[in-house]
């Protein structure tokens, strides 16, 4: 199966999310999810000091994420399957590892196969299921809980 070329151009930058990025982040969120996070949630994440990152391409926000419980990782539609999410998640993993965290956790919809393939390729393993975790058009959808050990002594 052919994949889109990875986007590694020099104009791609991973940096800390700032308050003035929230509008772009919310725009990506709303175009990507049927039940998006609100602007207030993203502002609260910044306010309380969560580590939040954005990927910019020519200074335009194209992806965002938070760590080490990876709260949300989303890539704008036109940049999916081009290495942006892989690069952003790799950056989060490196930062969490450097900060001495033992594990990284995230939740993913079992129907989001592209995301699951990425997470498995980067060493995440399913460790649980949260029943009814996500809002869905017809009620609720489960979430697969994935974990990646960040230190060799954390693997158990």
mmCIF file of C-alpha atoms in Angstrom:
data_model
loop_
_atom_site.group_PDB
_atom_site.id
_atom_site.type_symbol
_atom_site.label_atom_id
_atom_site.label_comp_id
_atom_site.label_asym_id
_atom_site.label_seq_id
_atom_site.Cartn_x
_atom_site.Cartn_y
_atom_site.Cartn_z
ATOM 1 C CA UNK A 1 0.000 0.000 0.000
ATOM 2 C CA UNK A 2 1.438 3.352 -1.050
ATOM 3 C CA UNK A 3 1.570 6.155 1.482
ATOM 4 C CA UNK A 4 1.857 9.886 1.036
ATOM 5 C CA UNK A 5 5.387 11.290 1.186
ATOM 6 C CA UNK A 6 6.576 12.291 4.629
ATOM 7 C CA UNK A 7 6.591 16.035 5.229
ATOM 8 C CA UNK A 8 10.043 16.947 6.535
ATOM 9 C CA UNK A 9 10.573 20.344 4.936
ATOM 10 C CA UNK A 10 12.642 22.863 6.922
ATOM 11 C CA UNK A 11 9.608 25.105 7.449
ATOM 12 C CA UNK A 12 8.096 22.435 9.725
ATOM 13 C CA UNK A 13 8.557 23.508 13.355
ATOM 14 C CA UNK A 14 7.423 21.847 16.599
ATOM 15 C CA UNK A 15 7.088 24.384 19.392
ATOM 16 C CA UNK A 16 5.178 25.179 22.564
ATOM 17 C CA UNK A 17 1.526 26.051 22.043
ATOM 18 C CA UNK A 18 0.747 29.665 22.872
ATOM 19 C CA UNK A 19 -2.520 31.369 23.665
ATOM 20 C CA UNK A 20 -2.672 32.939 20.218
ATOM 21 C CA UNK A 21 -2.513 29.431 18.669
ATOM 22 C CA UNK A 22 -5.780 28.346 20.286
ATOM 23 C CA UNK A 23 -7.969 29.680 17.463
ATOM 24 C CA UNK A 24 -6.074 27.619 14.875
ATOM 25 C CA UNK A 25 -6.072 24.580 17.161
ATOM 26 C CA UNK A 26 -9.827 24.842 17.692
ATOM 27 C CA UNK A 27 -10.320 25.158 13.928
ATOM 28 C CA UNK A 28 -8.454 21.879 13.332
ATOM 29 C CA UNK A 29 -10.311 20.253 16.223
ATOM 30 C CA UNK A 30 -13.721 21.259 14.874
ATOM 31 C CA UNK A 31 -12.923 20.093 11.350
ATOM 32 C CA UNK A 32 -11.616 16.766 12.628
ATOM 33 C CA UNK A 33 -14.076 15.630 15.288
ATOM 34 C CA UNK A 34 -17.819 15.389 15.516
ATOM 35 C CA UNK A 35 -17.598 16.244 19.223
ATOM 36 C CA UNK A 36 -14.620 18.635 19.478
ATOM 37 C CA UNK A 37 -12.985 20.061 22.562
ATOM 38 C CA UNK A 38 -13.981 23.649 23.281
ATOM 39 C CA UNK A 39 -11.689 26.652 23.135
ATOM 40 C CA UNK A 40 -12.013 26.831 26.926
ATOM 41 C CA UNK A 41 -10.563 23.341 27.366
ATOM 42 C CA UNK A 42 -7.466 24.243 25.335
ATOM 43 C CA UNK A 43 -7.057 27.534 27.218
ATOM 44 C CA UNK A 44 -7.394 25.672 30.531
ATOM 45 C CA UNK A 45 -4.681 23.202 29.458
ATOM 46 C CA UNK A 46 -2.329 26.125 28.821
ATOM 47 C CA UNK A 47 -3.392 27.945 32.000
ATOM 48 C CA UNK A 48 -2.632 25.012 34.305
ATOM 49 C CA UNK A 49 0.710 24.323 32.640
ATOM 50 C CA UNK A 50 0.115 21.177 30.592
ATOM 51 C CA UNK A 51 2.836 20.633 28.062
ATOM 52 C CA UNK A 52 1.114 21.393 24.760
ATOM 53 C CA UNK A 53 2.843 21.481 21.397
ATOM 54 C CA UNK A 54 1.931 22.591 17.891
ATOM 55 C CA UNK A 55 3.413 21.786 14.518
ATOM 56 C CA UNK A 56 3.648 24.763 12.203
ATOM 57 C CA UNK A 57 4.272 24.723 8.477
ATOM 58 C CA UNK A 58 5.337 28.138 7.221
ATOM 59 C CA UNK A 59 4.122 29.494 10.590
ATOM 60 C CA UNK A 60 0.608 28.058 10.174
ATOM 61 C CA UNK A 61 -0.557 25.586 12.864
ATOM 62 C CA UNK A 62 -1.155 22.179 11.237
ATOM 63 C CA UNK A 63 -1.171 19.815 14.231
ATOM 64 C CA UNK A 64 -1.257 19.876 18.013
ATOM 65 C CA UNK A 65 -0.821 17.564 20.991
ATOM 66 C CA UNK A 66 -0.377 17.442 24.758
ATOM 67 C CA UNK A 67 1.625 15.006 26.904
ATOM 68 C CA UNK A 68 2.529 12.592 28.831
ATOM 69 C CA UNK A 69 -0.959 11.455 29.191
ATOM 70 C CA UNK A 70 -1.411 12.452 25.606
ATOM 71 C CA UNK A 71 -4.659 14.318 25.932
ATOM 72 C CA UNK A 72 -5.230 15.081 22.299
ATOM 73 C CA UNK A 73 -3.221 14.750 19.101
ATOM 74 C CA UNK A 74 -4.750 15.924 15.854
ATOM 75 C CA UNK A 75 -3.386 16.778 12.404
ATOM 76 C CA UNK A 76 -5.174 18.998 9.893
ATOM 77 C CA UNK A 77 -6.774 16.951 7.132
ATOM 78 C CA UNK A 78 -4.407 17.986 4.336
ATOM 79 C CA UNK A 79 -1.346 17.024 6.393
ATOM 80 C CA UNK A 80 -2.431 13.562 7.552
ATOM 81 C CA UNK A 81 -0.332 10.529 6.578
ATOM 82 C CA UNK A 82 2.627 12.787 5.759
ATOM 83 C CA UNK A 83 4.723 12.233 8.892
ATOM 84 C CA UNK A 84 3.466 15.257 10.840
ATOM 85 C CA UNK A 85 1.701 13.229 13.547
ATOM 86 C CA UNK A 86 4.642 10.816 13.819
ATOM 87 C CA UNK A 87 7.041 13.702 14.239
ATOM 88 C CA UNK A 88 4.864 15.469 16.797
ATOM 89 C CA UNK A 89 4.279 12.306 18.838
ATOM 90 C CA UNK A 90 8.007 11.544 18.681
ATOM 91 C CA UNK A 91 8.720 14.991 20.085
ATOM 92 C CA UNK A 92 6.263 14.418 22.945
ATOM 93 C CA UNK A 93 7.832 11.050 23.720
ATOM 94 C CA UNK A 94 11.342 12.548 23.738
ATOM 95 C CA UNK A 95 10.261 15.357 26.060
ATOM 96 C CA UNK A 96 8.425 13.028 28.431
ATOM 97 C CA UNK A 97 11.416 10.685 28.522
ATOM 98 C CA UNK A 98 13.805 13.575 29.230
ATOM 99 C CA UNK A 99 11.501 14.722 32.045
ATOM 100 C CA UNK A 100 11.880 11.294 33.673
ATOM 101 C CA UNK A 101 8.365 10.051 33.029
ATOM 102 C CA UNK A 102 8.024 6.275 33.084
ATOM 103 C CA UNK A 103 5.088 5.853 30.705
ATOM 104 C CA UNK A 104 2.999 7.663 28.135
ATOM 105 C CA UNK A 105 -0.726 6.916 27.888
ATOM 106 C CA UNK A 106 -3.396 7.847 25.396
ATOM 107 C CA UNK A 107 -6.912 6.926 24.404
ATOM 108 C CA UNK A 108 -8.025 6.291 20.828
ATOM 109 C CA UNK A 109 -11.294 5.344 19.193
ATOM 110 C CA UNK A 110 -11.052 1.698 18.062
ATOM 111 C CA UNK A 111 -12.427 2.860 14.692
ATOM 112 C CA UNK A 112 -9.496 5.262 14.126
ATOM 113 C CA UNK A 113 -7.257 2.754 12.358
ATOM 114 C CA UNK A 114 -4.797 5.328 10.966
ATOM 115 C CA UNK A 115 -4.050 6.593 14.480
ATOM 116 C CA UNK A 116 -3.842 3.070 15.895
ATOM 117 C CA UNK A 117 -1.315 2.066 13.216
ATOM 118 C CA UNK A 118 0.811 5.100 14.081
ATOM 119 C CA UNK A 119 0.680 4.433 17.816
ATOM 120 C CA UNK A 120 1.559 0.743 17.425
ATOM 121 C CA UNK A 121 4.434 1.615 15.075
ATOM 122 C CA UNK A 122 5.810 3.945 17.760
ATOM 123 C CA UNK A 123 5.770 1.257 20.438
ATOM 124 C CA UNK A 124 2.413 1.749 22.131
ATOM 125 C CA UNK A 125 0.479 -1.321 23.286
ATOM 126 C CA UNK A 126 -3.162 -1.617 24.222
ATOM 127 C CA UNK A 127 -3.526 -2.042 27.971
ATOM 128 C CA UNK A 128 -7.221 -1.467 28.470
ATOM 129 C CA UNK A 129 -10.569 -0.216 27.278
ATOM 130 C CA UNK A 130 -12.679 2.667 28.590
ATOM 131 C CA UNK A 131 -16.330 1.874 27.961
ATOM 132 C CA UNK A 132 -18.443 4.743 26.635
ATOM 133 C CA UNK A 133 -15.516 7.202 26.767
ATOM 134 C CA UNK A 134 -16.233 9.254 23.637
ATOM 135 C CA UNK A 135 -19.388 10.989 22.498
ATOM 136 C CA UNK A 136 -20.664 9.481 19.252
ATOM 137 C CA UNK A 137 -23.501 10.185 16.851
ATOM 138 C CA UNK A 138 -25.520 7.280 18.273
ATOM 139 C CA UNK A 139 -24.606 7.522 21.954
ATOM 140 C CA UNK A 140 -21.123 6.683 23.191
ATOM 141 C CA UNK A 141 -18.032 4.958 21.789
ATOM 142 C CA UNK A 142 -15.380 3.039 23.690
ATOM 143 C CA UNK A 143 -11.742 4.099 23.856
ATOM 144 C CA UNK A 144 -8.768 1.790 23.602
ATOM 145 C CA UNK A 145 -6.160 2.745 26.225
ATOM 146 C CA UNK A 146 -2.602 2.521 24.947
ATOM 147 C CA UNK A 147 0.656 2.697 26.877
ATOM 148 C CA UNK A 148 4.283 3.074 25.921
ATOM 149 C CA UNK A 149 7.060 2.507 28.415
ATOM 150 C CA UNK A 150 9.518 5.411 28.285
ATOM 151 C CA UNK A 151 12.198 3.878 30.484
ATOM 152 C CA UNK A 152 13.527 0.357 30.422
ATOM 153 C CA UNK A 153 12.677 -0.076 34.119
ATOM 154 C CA UNK A 154 9.059 0.937 33.358
ATOM 155 C CA UNK A 155 8.380 -2.022 31.072
ATOM 156 C CA UNK A 156 6.227 -4.457 33.008
#
